PDB file of N, CA and C in Angstrom:
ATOM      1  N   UNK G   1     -11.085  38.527 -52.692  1.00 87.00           N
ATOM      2  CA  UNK G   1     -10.370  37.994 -51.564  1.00 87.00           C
ATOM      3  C   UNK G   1      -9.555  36.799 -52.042  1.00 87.00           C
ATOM      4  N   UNK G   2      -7.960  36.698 -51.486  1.00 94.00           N
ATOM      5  CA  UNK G   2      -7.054  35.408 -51.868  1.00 94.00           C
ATOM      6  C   UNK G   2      -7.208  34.669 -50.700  1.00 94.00           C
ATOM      7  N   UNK G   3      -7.035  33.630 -51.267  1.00 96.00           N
ATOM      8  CA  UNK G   3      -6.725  32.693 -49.978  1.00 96.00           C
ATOM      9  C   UNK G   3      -5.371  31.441 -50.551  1.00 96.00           C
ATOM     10  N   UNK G   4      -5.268  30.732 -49.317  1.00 97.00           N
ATOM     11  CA  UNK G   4      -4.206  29.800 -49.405  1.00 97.00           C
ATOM     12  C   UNK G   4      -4.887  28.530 -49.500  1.00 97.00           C
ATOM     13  N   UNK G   5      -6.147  27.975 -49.504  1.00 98.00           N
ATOM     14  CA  UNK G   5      -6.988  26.938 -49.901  1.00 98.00           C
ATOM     15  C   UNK G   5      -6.072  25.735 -50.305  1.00 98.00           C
ATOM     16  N   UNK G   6      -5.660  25.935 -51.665  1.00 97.00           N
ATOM     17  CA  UNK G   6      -5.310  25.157 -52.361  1.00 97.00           C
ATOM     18  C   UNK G   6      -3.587  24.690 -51.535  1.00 97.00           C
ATOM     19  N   UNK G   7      -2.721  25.494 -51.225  1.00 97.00           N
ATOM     20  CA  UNK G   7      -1.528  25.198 -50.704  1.00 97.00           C
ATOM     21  C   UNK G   7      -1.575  24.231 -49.365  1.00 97.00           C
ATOM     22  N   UNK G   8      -2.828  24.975 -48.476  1.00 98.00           N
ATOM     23  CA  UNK G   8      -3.114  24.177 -47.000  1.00 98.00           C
ATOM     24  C   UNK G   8      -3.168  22.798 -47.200  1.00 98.00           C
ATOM     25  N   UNK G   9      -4.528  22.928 -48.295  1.00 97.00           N
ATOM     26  CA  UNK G   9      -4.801  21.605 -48.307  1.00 97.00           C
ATOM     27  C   UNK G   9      -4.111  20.456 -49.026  1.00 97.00           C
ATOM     28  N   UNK G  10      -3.289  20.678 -50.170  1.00 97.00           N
ATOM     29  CA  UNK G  10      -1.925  20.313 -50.789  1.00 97.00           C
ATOM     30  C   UNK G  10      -0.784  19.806 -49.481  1.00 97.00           C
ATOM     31  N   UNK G  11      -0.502  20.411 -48.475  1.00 97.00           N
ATOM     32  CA  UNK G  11       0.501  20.274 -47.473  1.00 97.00           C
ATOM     33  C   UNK G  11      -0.077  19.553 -46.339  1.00 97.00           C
ATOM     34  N   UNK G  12      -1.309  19.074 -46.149  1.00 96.00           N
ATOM     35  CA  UNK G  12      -1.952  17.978 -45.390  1.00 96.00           C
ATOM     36  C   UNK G  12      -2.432  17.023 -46.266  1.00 96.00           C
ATOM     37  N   UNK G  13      -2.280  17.042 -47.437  1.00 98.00           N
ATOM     38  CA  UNK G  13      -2.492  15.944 -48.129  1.00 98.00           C
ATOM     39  C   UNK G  13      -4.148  15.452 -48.166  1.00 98.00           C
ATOM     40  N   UNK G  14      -4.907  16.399 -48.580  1.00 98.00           N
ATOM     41  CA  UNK G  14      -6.380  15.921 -48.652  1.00 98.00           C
ATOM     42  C   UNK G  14      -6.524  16.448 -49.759  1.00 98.00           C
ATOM     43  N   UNK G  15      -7.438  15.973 -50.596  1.00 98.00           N
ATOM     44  CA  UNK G  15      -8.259  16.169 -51.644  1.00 98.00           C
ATOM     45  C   UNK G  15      -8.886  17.235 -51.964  1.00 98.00           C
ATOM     46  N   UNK G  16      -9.073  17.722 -52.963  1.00 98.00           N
ATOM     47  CA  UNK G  16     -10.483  18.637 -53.063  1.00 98.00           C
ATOM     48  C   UNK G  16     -11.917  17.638 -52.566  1.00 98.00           C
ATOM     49  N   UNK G  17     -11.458  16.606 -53.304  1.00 98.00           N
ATOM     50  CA  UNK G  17     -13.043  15.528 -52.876  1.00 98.00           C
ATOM     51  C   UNK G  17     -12.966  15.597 -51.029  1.00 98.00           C
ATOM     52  N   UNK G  18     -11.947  15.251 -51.143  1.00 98.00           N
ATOM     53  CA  UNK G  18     -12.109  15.116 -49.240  1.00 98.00           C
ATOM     54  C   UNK G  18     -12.600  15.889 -48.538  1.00 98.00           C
ATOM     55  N   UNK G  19     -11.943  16.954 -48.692  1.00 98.00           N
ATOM     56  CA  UNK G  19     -12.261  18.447 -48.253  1.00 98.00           C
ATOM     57  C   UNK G  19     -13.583  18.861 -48.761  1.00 98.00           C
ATOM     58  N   UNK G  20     -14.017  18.714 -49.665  1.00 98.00           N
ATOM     59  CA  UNK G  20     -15.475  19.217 -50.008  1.00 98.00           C
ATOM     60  C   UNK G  20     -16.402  17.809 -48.851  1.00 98.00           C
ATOM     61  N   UNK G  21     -16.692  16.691 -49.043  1.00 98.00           N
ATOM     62  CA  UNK G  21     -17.091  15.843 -48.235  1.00 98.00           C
ATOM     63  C   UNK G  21     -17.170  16.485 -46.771  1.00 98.00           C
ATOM     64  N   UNK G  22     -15.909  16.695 -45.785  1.00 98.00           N
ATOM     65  CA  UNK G  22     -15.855  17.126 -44.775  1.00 98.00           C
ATOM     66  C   UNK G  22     -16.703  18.541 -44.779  1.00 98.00           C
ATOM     67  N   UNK G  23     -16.588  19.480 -45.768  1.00 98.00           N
ATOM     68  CA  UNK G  23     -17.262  20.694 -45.553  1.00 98.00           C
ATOM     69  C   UNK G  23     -18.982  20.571 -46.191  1.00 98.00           C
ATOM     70  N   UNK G  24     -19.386  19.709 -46.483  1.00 97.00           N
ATOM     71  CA  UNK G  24     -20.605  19.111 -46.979  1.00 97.00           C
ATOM     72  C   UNK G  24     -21.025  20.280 -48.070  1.00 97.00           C
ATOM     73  N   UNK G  25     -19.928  20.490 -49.241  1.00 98.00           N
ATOM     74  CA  UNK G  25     -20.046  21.219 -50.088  1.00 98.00           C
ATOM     75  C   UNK G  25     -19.354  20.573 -51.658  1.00 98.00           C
ATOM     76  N   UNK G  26     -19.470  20.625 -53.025  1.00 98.00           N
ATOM     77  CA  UNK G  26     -19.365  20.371 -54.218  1.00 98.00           C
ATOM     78  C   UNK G  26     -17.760  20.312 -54.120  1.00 98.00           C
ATOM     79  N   UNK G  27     -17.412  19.432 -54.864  1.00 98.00           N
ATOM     80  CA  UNK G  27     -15.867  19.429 -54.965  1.00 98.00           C
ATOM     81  C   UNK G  27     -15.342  20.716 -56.112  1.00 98.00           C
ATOM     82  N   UNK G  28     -16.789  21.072 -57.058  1.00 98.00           N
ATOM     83  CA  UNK G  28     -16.928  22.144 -58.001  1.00 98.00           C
ATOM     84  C   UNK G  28     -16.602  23.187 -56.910  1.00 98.00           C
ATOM     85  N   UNK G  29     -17.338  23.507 -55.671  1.00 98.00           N
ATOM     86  CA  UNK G  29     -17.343  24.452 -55.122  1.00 98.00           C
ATOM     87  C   UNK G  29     -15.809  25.024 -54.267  1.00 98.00           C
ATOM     88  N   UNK G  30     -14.776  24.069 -54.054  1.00 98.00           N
ATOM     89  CA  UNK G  30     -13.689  23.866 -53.549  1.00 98.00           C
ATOM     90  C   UNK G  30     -12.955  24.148 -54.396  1.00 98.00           C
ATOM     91  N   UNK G  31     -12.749  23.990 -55.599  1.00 98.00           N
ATOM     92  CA  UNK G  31     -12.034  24.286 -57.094  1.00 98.00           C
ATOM     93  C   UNK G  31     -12.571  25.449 -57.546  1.00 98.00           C
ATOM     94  N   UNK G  32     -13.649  26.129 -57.089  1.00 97.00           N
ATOM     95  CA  UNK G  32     -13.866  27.843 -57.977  1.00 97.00           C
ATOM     96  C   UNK G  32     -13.408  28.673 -56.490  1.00 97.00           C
ATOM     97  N   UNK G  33     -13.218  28.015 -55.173  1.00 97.00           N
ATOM     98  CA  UNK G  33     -12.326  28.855 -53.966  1.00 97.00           C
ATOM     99  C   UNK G  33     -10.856  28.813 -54.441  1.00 97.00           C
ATOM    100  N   UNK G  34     -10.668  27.418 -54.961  1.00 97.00           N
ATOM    101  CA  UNK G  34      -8.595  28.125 -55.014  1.00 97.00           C
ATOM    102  C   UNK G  34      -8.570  28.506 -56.046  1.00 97.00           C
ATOM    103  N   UNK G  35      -9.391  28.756 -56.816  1.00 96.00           N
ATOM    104  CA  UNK G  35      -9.181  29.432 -58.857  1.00 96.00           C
ATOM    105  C   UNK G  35      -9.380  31.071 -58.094  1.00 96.00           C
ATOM    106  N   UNK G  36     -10.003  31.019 -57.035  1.00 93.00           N
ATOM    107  CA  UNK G  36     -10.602  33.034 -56.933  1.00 93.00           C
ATOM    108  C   UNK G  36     -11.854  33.226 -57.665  1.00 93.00           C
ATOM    109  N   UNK G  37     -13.048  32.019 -58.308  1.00 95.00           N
ATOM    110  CA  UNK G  37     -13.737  32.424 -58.808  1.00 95.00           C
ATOM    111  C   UNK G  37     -15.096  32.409 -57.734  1.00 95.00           C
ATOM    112  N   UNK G  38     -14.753  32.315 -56.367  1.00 92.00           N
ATOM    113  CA  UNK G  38     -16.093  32.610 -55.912  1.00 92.00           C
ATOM    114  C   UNK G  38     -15.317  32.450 -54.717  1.00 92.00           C
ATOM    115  N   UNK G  39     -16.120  33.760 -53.728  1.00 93.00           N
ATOM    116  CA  UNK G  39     -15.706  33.941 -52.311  1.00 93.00           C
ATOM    117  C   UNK G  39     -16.417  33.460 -51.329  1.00 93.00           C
ATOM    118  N   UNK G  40     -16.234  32.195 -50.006  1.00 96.00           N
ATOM    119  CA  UNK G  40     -16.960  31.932 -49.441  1.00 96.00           C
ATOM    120  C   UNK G  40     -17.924  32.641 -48.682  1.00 96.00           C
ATOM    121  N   UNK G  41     -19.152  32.088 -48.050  1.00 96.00           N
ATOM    122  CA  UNK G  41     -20.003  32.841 -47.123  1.00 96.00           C
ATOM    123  C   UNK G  41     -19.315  32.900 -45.755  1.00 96.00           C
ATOM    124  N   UNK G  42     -19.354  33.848 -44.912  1.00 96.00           N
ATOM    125  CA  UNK G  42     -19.158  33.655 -43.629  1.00 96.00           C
ATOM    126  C   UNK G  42     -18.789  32.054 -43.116  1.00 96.00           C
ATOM    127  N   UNK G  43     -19.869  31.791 -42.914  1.00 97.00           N
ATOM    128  CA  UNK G  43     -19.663  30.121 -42.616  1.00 97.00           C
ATOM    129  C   UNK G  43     -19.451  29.508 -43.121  1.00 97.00           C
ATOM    130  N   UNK G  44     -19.362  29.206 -44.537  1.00 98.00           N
ATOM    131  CA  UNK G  44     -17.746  28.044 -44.845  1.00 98.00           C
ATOM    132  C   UNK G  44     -16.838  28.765 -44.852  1.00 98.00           C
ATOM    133  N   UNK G  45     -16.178  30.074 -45.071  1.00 97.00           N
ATOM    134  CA  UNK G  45     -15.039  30.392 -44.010  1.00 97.00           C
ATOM    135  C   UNK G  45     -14.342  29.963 -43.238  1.00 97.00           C
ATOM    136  N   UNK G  46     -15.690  30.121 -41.990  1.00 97.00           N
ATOM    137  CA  UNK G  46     -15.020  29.351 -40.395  1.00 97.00           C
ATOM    138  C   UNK G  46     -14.870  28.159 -40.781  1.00 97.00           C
ATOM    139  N   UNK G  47     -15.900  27.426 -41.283  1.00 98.00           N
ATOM    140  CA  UNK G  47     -16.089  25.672 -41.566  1.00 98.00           C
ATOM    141  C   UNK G  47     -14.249  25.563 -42.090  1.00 98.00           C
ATOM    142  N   UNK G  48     -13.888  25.969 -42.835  1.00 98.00           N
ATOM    143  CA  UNK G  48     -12.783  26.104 -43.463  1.00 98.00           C
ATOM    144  C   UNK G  48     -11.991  26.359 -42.355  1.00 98.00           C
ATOM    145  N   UNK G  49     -11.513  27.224 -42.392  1.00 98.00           N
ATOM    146  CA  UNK G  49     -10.515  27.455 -40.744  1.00 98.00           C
ATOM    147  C   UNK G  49     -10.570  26.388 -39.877  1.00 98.00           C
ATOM    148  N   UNK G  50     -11.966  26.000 -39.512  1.00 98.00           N
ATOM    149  CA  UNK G  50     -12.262  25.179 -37.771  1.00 98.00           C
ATOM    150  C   UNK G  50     -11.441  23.585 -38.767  1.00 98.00           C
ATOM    151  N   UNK G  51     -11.937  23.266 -39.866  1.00 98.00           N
ATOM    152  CA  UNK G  51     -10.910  21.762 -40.186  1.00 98.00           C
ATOM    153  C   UNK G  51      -9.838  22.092 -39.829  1.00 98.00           C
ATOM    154  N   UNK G  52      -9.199  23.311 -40.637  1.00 98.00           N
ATOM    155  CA  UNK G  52      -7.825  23.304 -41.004  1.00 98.00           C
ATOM    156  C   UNK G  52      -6.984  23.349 -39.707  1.00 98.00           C
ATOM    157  N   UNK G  53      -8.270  23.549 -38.271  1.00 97.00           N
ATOM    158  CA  UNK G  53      -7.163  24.105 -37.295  1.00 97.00           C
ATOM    159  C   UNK G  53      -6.528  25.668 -37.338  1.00 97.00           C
ATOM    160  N   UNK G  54      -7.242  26.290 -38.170  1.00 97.00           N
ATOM    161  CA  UNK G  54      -6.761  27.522 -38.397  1.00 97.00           C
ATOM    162  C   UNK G  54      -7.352  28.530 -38.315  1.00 97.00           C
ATOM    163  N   UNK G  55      -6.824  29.900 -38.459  1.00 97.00           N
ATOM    164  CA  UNK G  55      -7.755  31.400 -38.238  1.00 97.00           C
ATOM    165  C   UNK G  55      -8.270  31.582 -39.023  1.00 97.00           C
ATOM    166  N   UNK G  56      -9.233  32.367 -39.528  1.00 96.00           N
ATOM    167  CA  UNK G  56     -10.030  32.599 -41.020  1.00 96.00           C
ATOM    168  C   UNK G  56      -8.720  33.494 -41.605  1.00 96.00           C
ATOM    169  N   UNK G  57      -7.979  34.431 -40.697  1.00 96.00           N
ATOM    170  CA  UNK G  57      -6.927  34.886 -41.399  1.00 96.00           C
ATOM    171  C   UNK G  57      -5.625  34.107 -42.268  1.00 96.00           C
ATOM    172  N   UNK G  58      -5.794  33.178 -41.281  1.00 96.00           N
ATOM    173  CA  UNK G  58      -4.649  32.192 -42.085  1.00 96.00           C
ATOM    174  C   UNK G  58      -5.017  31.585 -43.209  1.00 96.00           C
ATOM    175  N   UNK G  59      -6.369  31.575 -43.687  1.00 97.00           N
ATOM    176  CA  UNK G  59      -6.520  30.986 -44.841  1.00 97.00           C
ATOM    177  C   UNK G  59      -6.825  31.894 -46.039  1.00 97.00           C
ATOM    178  N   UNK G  60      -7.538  33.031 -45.380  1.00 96.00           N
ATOM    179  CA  UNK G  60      -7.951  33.637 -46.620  1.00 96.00           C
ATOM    180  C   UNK G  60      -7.280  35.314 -46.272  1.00 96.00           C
ATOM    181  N   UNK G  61      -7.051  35.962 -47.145  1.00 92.00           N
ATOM    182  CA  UNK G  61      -6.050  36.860 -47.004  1.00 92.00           C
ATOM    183  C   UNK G  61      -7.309  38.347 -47.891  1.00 92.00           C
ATOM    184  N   UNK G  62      -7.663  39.645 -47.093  1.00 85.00           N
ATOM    185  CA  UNK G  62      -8.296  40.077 -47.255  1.00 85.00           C
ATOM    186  C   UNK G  62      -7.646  41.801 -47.715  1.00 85.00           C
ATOM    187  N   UNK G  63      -7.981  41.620 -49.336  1.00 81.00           N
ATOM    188  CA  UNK G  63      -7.704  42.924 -49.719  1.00 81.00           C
ATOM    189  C   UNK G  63      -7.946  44.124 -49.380  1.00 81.00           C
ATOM    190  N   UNK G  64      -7.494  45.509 -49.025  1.00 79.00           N
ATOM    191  CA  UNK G  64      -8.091  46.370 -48.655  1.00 79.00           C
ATOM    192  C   UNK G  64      -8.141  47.001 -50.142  1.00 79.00           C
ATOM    193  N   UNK G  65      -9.420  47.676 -49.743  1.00 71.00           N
ATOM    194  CA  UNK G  65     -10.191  48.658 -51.363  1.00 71.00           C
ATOM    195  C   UNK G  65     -10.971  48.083 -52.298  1.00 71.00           C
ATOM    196  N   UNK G  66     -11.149  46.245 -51.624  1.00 55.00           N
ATOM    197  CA  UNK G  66     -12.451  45.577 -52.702  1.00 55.00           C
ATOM    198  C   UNK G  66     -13.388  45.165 -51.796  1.00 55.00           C
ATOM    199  N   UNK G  67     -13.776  46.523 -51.381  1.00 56.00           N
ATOM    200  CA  UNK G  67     -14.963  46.183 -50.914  1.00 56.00           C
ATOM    201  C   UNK G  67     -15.677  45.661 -51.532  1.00 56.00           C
ATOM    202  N   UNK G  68     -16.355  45.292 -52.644  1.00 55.00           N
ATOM    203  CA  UNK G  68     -17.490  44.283 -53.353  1.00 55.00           C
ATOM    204  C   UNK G  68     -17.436  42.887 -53.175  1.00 55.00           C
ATOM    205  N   UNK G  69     -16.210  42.570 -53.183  1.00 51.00           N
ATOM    206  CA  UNK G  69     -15.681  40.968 -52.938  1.00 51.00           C
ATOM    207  C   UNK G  69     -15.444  40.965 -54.324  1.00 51.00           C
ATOM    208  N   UNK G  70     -15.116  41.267 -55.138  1.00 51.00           N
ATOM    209  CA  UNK G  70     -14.219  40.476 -55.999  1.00 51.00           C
ATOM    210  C   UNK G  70     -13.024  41.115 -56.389  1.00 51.00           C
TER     211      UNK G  70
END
């Protein structure tokens, strides 16, 4: 699964540190979401969306045919 992670949060001007703080998750863990090396759970998803003000669609963009997640 892609997402726009890194662009959103680039264009509101927050941090990976910030953004991990607010989502009470590793700033490691925020940096392997915009690399593509690890797909969130359900709920940091939403957690993700509900900051951004946004749909889970608007952030993360969902391939059809990988079903496995990666």
């Amino acid at each position: 699964m892609k997402n726009r992670l890194k662009e959103i949060r680039a264009t509101k001007g927050i941090s990976q540190e910030e953004l991990a703080e607010a989502l009470e998750v590793s700033r490691q863990t925020i940096s392997s979401l915009e690399n593509g090396r690890y797909n969130p759970s359900i709920l940091l998803a939403f957690k993700i969306a509900r900051f951004f003000q946004m749909s889970i669609e608007d952030v993360f963009i969902y391939e059809e045919g990988n079903v496995d997640g990666r």
